[in-house]
GROMACS .gro file of C-alpha atoms in nm:
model
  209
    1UNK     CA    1   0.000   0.000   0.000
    2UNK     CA    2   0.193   0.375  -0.135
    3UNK     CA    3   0.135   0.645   0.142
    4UNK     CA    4  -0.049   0.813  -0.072
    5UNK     CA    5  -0.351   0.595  -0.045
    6UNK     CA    6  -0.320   0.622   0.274
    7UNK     CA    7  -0.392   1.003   0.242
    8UNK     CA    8  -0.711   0.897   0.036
    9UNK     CA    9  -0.843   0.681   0.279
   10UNK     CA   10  -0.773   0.945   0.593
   11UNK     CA   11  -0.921   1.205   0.410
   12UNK     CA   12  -1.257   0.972   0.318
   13UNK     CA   13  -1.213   0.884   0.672
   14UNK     CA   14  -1.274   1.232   0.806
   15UNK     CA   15  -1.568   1.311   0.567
   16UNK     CA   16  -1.746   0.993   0.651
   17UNK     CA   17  -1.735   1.057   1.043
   18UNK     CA   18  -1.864   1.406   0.963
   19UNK     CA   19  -2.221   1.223   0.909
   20UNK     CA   20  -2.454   1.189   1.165
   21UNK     CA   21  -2.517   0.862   1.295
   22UNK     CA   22  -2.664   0.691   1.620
   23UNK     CA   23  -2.337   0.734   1.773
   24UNK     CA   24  -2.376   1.154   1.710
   25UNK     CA   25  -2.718   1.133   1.923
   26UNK     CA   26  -2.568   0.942   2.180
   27UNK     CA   27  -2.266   1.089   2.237
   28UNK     CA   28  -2.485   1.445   2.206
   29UNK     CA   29  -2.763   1.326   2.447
   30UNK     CA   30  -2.479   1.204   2.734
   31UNK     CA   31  -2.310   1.496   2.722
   32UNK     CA   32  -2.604   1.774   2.754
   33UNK     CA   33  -2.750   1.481   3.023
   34UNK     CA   34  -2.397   1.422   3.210
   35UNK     CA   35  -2.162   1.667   3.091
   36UNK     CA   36  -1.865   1.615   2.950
   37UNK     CA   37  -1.692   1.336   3.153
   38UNK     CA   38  -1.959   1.148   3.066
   39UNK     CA   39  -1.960   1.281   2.661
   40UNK     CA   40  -1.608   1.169   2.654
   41UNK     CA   41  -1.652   0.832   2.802
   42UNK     CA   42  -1.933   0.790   2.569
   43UNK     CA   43  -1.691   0.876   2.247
   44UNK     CA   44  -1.485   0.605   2.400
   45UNK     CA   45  -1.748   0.386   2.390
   46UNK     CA   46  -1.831   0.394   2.045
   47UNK     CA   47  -1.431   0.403   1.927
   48UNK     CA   48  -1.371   0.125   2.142
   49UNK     CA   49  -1.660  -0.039   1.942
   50UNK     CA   50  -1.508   0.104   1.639
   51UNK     CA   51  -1.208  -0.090   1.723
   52UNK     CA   52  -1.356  -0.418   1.810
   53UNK     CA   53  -1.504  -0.404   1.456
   54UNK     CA   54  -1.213  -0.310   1.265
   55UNK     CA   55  -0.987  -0.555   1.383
   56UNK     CA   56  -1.270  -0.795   1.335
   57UNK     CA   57  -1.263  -0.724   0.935
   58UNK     CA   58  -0.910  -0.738   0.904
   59UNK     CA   59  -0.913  -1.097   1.097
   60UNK     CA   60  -1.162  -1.158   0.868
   61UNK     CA   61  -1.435  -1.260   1.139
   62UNK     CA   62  -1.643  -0.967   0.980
   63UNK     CA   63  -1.692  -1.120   0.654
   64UNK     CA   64  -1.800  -1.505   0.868
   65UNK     CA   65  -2.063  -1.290   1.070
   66UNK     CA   66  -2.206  -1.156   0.731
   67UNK     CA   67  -2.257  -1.475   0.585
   68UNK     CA   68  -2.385  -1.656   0.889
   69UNK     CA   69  -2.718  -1.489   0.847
   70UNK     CA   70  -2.897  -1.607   1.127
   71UNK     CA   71  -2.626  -1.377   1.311
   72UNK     CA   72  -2.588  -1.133   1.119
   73UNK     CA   73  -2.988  -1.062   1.188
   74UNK     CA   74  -2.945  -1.101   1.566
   75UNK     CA   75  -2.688  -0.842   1.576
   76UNK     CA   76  -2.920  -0.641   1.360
   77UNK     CA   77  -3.233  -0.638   1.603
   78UNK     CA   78  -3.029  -0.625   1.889
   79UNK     CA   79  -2.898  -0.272   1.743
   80UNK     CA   80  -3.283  -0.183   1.657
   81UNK     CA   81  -3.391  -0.260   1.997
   82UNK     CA   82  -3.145  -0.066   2.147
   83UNK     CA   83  -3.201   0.254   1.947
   84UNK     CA   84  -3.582   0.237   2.026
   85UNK     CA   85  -3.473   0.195   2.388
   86UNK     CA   86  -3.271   0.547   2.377
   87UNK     CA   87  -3.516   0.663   2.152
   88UNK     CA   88  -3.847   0.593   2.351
   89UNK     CA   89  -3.626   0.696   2.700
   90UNK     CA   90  -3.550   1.045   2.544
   91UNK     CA   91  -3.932   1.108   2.415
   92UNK     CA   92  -4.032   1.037   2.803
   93UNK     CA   93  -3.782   1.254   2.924
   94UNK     CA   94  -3.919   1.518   2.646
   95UNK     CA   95  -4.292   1.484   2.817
   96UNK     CA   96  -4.189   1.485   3.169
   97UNK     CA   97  -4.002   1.773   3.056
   98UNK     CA   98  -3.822   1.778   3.470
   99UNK     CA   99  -3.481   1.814   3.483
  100UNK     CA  100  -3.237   1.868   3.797
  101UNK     CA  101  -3.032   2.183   3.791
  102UNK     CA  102  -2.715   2.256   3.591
  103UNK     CA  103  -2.427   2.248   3.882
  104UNK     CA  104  -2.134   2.202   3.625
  105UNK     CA  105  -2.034   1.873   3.523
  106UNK     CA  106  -2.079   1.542   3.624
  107UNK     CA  107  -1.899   1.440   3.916
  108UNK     CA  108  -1.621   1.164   3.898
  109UNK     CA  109  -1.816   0.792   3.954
  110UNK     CA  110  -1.708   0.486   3.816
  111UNK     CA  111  -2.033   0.380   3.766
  112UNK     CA  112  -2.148   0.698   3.587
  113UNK     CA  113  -1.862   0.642   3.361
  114UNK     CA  114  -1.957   0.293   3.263
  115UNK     CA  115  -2.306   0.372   3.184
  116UNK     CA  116  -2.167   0.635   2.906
  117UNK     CA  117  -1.948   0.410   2.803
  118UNK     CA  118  -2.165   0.106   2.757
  119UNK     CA  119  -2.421   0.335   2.568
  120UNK     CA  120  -2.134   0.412   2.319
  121UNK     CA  121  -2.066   0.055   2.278
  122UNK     CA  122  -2.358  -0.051   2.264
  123UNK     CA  123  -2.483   0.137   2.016
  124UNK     CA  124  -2.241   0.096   1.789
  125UNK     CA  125  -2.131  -0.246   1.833
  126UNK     CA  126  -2.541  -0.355   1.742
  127UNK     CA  127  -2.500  -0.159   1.445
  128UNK     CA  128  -2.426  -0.457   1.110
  129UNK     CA  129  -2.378  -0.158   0.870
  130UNK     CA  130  -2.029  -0.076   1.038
  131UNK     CA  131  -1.954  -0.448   0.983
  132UNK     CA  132  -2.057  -0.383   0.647
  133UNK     CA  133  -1.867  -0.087   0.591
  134UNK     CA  134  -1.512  -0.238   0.701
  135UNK     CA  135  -1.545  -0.517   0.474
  136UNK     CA  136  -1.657  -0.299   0.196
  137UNK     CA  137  -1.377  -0.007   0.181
  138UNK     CA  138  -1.095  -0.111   0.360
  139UNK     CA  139  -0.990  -0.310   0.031
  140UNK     CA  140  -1.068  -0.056  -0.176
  141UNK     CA  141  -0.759   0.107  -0.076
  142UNK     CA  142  -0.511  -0.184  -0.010
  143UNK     CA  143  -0.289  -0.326  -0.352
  144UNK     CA  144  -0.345  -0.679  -0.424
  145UNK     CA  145  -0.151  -0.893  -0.178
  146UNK     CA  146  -0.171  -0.643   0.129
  147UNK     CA  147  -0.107  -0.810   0.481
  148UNK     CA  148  -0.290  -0.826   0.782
  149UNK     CA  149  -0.087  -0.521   0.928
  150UNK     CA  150  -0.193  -0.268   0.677
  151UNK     CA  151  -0.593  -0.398   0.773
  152UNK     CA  152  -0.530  -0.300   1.084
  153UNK     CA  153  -0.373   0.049   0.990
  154UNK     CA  154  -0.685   0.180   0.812
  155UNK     CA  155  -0.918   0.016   1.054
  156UNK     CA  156  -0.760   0.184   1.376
  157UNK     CA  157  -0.664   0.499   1.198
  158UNK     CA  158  -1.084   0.523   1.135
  159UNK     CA  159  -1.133   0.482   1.490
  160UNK     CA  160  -0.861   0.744   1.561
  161UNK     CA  161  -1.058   0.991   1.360
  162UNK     CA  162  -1.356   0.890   1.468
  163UNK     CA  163  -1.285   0.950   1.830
  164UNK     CA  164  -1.078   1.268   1.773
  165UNK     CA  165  -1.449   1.424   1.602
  166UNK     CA  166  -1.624   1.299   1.926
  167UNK     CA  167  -1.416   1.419   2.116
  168UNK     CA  168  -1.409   1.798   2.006
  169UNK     CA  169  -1.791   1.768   1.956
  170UNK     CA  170  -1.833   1.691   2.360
  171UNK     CA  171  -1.639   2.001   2.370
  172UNK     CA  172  -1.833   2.211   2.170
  173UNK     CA  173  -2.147   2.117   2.297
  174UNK     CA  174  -2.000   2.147   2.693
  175UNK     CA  175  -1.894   2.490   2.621
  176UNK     CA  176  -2.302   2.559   2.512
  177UNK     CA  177  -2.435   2.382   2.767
  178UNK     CA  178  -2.594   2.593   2.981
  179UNK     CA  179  -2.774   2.766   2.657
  180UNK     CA  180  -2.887   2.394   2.554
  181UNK     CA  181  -2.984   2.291   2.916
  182UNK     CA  182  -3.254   2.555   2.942
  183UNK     CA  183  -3.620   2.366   2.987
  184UNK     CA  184  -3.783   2.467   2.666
  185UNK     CA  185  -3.463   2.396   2.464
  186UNK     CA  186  -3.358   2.072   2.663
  187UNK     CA  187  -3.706   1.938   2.585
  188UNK     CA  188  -3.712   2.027   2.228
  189UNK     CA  189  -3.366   1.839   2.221
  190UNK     CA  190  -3.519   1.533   2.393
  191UNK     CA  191  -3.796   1.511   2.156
  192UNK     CA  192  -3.553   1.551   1.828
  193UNK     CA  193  -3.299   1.308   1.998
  194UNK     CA  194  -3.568   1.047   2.044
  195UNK     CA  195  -3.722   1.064   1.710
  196UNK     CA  196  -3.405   1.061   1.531
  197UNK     CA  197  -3.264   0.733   1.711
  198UNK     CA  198  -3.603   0.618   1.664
  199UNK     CA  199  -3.559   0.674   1.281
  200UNK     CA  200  -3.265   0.530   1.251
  201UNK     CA  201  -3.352   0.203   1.467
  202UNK     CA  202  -3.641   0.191   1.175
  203UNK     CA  203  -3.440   0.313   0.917
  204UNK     CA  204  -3.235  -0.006   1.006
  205UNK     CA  205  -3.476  -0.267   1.022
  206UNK     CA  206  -3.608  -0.188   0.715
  207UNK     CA  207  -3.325  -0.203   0.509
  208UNK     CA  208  -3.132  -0.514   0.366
  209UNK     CA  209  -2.728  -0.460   0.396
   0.00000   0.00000   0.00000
C-alpha cells in the first residue's frame, strides 16, 4: 500500500465521520444529560466499538458474521432494539419535561462512567452496517496482496478519527451547555434526539445490507 492511499483513505475517513449517525445522538444526548466526563466516556465507547469491529474485518471474522445470516440478523435487532430503547427513553424525558439543575459537570463515579461508556458501545457495536462498511472499503484502498498489518492500519486509523471528532464535539457542545440545558430547549432536544434514534432504529430494520 503507497502512502499516498493512505492520504485517500484518511481524508474519506474524516468526511465519513462528519455524518450523523446513532453514535452523534448518543454521544450528544450524554453529554447535555452528564456533561462532559460522561460525553467523553461515551466517544470512548463507540471508538472502542469502532475498534472491536475493525480488527474484526481485518481478521476476517467480519466477513464469517455476514454470511452466517442467522447472526448477522441477531446483531441487527439487537442494534434496533437498542435505538428504540434510547429513543423511547429520550421522548419520556421530552414529556416529563423535569430536569435537575445545571451544577457544572458530572462528578467523577465509576459507575457513571460505565453507563456512558456502555451506551457508546452498545450502540455501535449492534449496528451490522459498520460491519458492512469495514469489509466494503478497507480493500478498496489496499494493492493486491496487502497483509494483515496494513488492515489494521486503516481500521484503527478510522477509529482514531472517529474518536478525535467525538471528542471535540463533547467540547463544543460542553462549552453551550448551559444555553442547551434551558427547559424549553432541553425538551425540544429530547424530543428531536428520540425521534431521530427512533428513525434510525427503523431506518435499520427496514433495510437489507
Amino acid at each position: 500500500m503507497s502512502w499516498s492511499k493512505y492520504a485517500e483513505f484518511l481524508a474519506f475517513a474524516a468526511v465519513l465521520v462528519l455524518i450523523p449517525g446513532p453514535d452523534f445522538a448518543v454521544v450528544t444526548k450524554n453529554t447535555l444529560v452528564g456533561g462532559r466526563r460522561r460525553g467523553r466516556w461515551t466517544a470512548l465507547g463507540v471508538s472502542s466499538s469502532n475498534l472491536v469491529q475493525g480488527s474484526a474485518a481485518a481478521a476476517g471474522l467480519s466477513a464469517l458474521i455476514v454470511r452466517v445470516q442467522p447472526v448477522f440478523e441477531a446483531i441487527k435487532w439487537a442494534g434496533v432494539a437498542y435505538l428504540a430503547y434510547l429513543g423511547v427513553q429520550a421522548i419520556r424525558s421530552a414529556r416529563r419535561g423535569q430536569y435537575a439543575p445545571l451544577d457544572g459537570d458530572d462528578p467523577p463515579r465509576a459507575a457513571h462512567h460505565a453507563a456512558g461508556w456502555r451506551q457508546g458501545f452498545l450502540s455501535n457495536i449492534t449496528n451490522p452496517k459498520v460491519l458492512v462498511f469495514y469489509l466494503a472499503v478497507l480493500p478498496q484502498f489496499l494493492a493486491p496482496g496487502a497483509g494483515l498489518g496494513w488492515l489494521l492500519v486503516l481500521a484503527w486509523s478510522h477509529t482514531v478519527i472517529s474518536l478525535a471528532y467525538l471528542l471535540t464535539l463533547v467540547t463544543g457542545l460542553h462549552s453551550a451547555r448551559r444555553v442547551l440545558m434551558r427547559r424549553t430547549v432541553r425538551r425540544g432536544l429530547d424530543a428531536t434526539t428520540g425521534a431521530v434514534l427512533l428513525g434510525f432504529g427503523a431506518r435499520l430494520a427496514t433495510e437489507h445490507v
